Amino acid sequence: MCIRITVVDDLAKIAIWDPDEVSILVDRGTHPHNLIRELHAILTVDLGAPDIPSAGLTCFCGDPLQLPVELAPVPAISGAPTL
């Protein structure tokens, strides 16, 4: 079974491994760079996932992990005024 990433409010940390739910809980509003770094550490150090450069985040089973839509970066609006 692959890991599920779930977005929640008001966690004490950026991301927490929940072995009972086979999921990683992620604090809503976390900066994407900090989140990727934290998820990578949980997956590779704590769970033994393979650390393959440029492969993105992978589950301990080897499958690639997709971040929930809530965590996707918001694209810039074309033609937005600049300061």
C-alpha positions as a printed NumPy array, in Angstrom:
array([[  0.   ,   0.   ,   0.   ],
       [  1.401,   3.38 ,  -0.981],
       [  1.486,   6.412,   1.291],
       [ -1.3  ,   8.986,   1.126],
       [ -0.448,  12.67 ,   1.737],
       [ -3.225,  14.58 ,   3.489],
       [ -3.457,  18.336,   4.098],
       [ -4.691,  19.383,   7.551],
       [ -4.834,  22.586,   9.588],
       [ -2.726,  23.56 ,  12.607],
       [ -0.104,  20.826,  12.866],
       [  2.762,  21.322,  15.309],
       [  5.222,  20.471,  12.492],
       [  5.324,  20.832,   8.694],
       [  4.688,  17.12 ,   8.086],
       [  4.068,  14.123,  10.362],
       [  4.128,  10.411,   9.502],
       [  0.95 ,   8.66 ,  10.699],
       [  1.621,   4.894,  10.58 ],
       [ -1.957,   4.026,  11.612],
       [ -3.37 ,   5.691,   8.509],
       [ -0.402,   4.956,   6.186],
       [ -0.306,   8.673,   5.495],
       [  1.746,  11.806,   5.998],
       [ -0.181,  14.746,   7.407],
       [  0.914,  18.118,   6.014],
       [  0.232,  21.522,   7.555],
       [ -1.823,  23.673,   5.183],
       [ -0.024,  26.819,   4.021],
       [  3.504,  25.399,   4.359],
       [  5.976,  26.847,   1.849],
       [  6.523,  24.267,  -0.944],
       [ 10.327,  24.242,  -0.588],
       [ 10.134,  23.463,   3.136],
       [  7.471,  20.844,   2.514],
       [  9.466,  18.988,  -0.157],
       [ 12.537,  18.943,   2.087],
       [ 10.505,  17.631,   5.055],
       [  8.68 ,  14.992,   2.99 ],
       [ 11.965,  13.804,   1.457],
       [ 13.46 ,  13.372,   4.938],
       [ 10.443,  11.434,   6.24 ],
       [ 10.35 ,   9.17 ,   3.187],
       [ 14.062,   8.393,   2.91 ],
       [ 15.319,   8.538,   6.497],
       [ 12.286,   7.384,   8.494],
       [ 10.626,   5.053,   5.986],
       [ 13.556,   3.82 ,   3.89 ],
       [ 12.272,   5.01 ,   0.519],
       [ 14.841,   5.029,  -2.292],
       [ 16.707,   8.32 ,  -2.7  ],
       [ 16.985,   8.659,  -6.473],
       [ 18.314,  12.067,  -7.635],
       [ 15.897,  13.966,  -9.906],
       [ 13.208,  11.289,  -9.456],
       [ 10.933,  13.368,  -7.254],
       [  9.335,  11.95 ,  -4.121],
       [  8.991,   8.176,  -4.015],
       [  7.141,   5.916,  -1.625],
       [  8.962,   3.166,   0.253],
       [  7.299,   0.78 ,  -2.213],
       [  9.075,   2.619,  -5.078],
       [  5.998,   4.296,  -6.584],
       [  6.154,   8.053,  -7.261],
       [  4.149,  10.231,  -4.865],
       [  1.871,  13.003,  -6.053],
       [  1.177,  15.999,  -3.85 ],
       [ -2.492,  16.82 ,  -3.225],
       [ -4.029,  19.539,  -5.394],
       [ -4.232,  21.818,  -2.312],
       [ -0.424,  21.923,  -2.252],
       [  0.115,  22.707,  -5.947],
       [  1.666,  26.126,  -6.553],
       [ -0.69 ,  28.819,  -7.774],
       [  0.326,  29.864, -11.316],
       [  1.071,  33.526, -12.021],
       [ -1.629,  35.417, -13.895],
       [ -0.533,  36.322, -17.407],
       [ -0.349,  40.058, -17.956],
       [ -0.44 ,  40.904, -14.25 ],
       [  0.927,  44.388, -13.513],
       [  4.426,  44.649, -12.102],
       [  5.646,  47.135,  -9.541]])
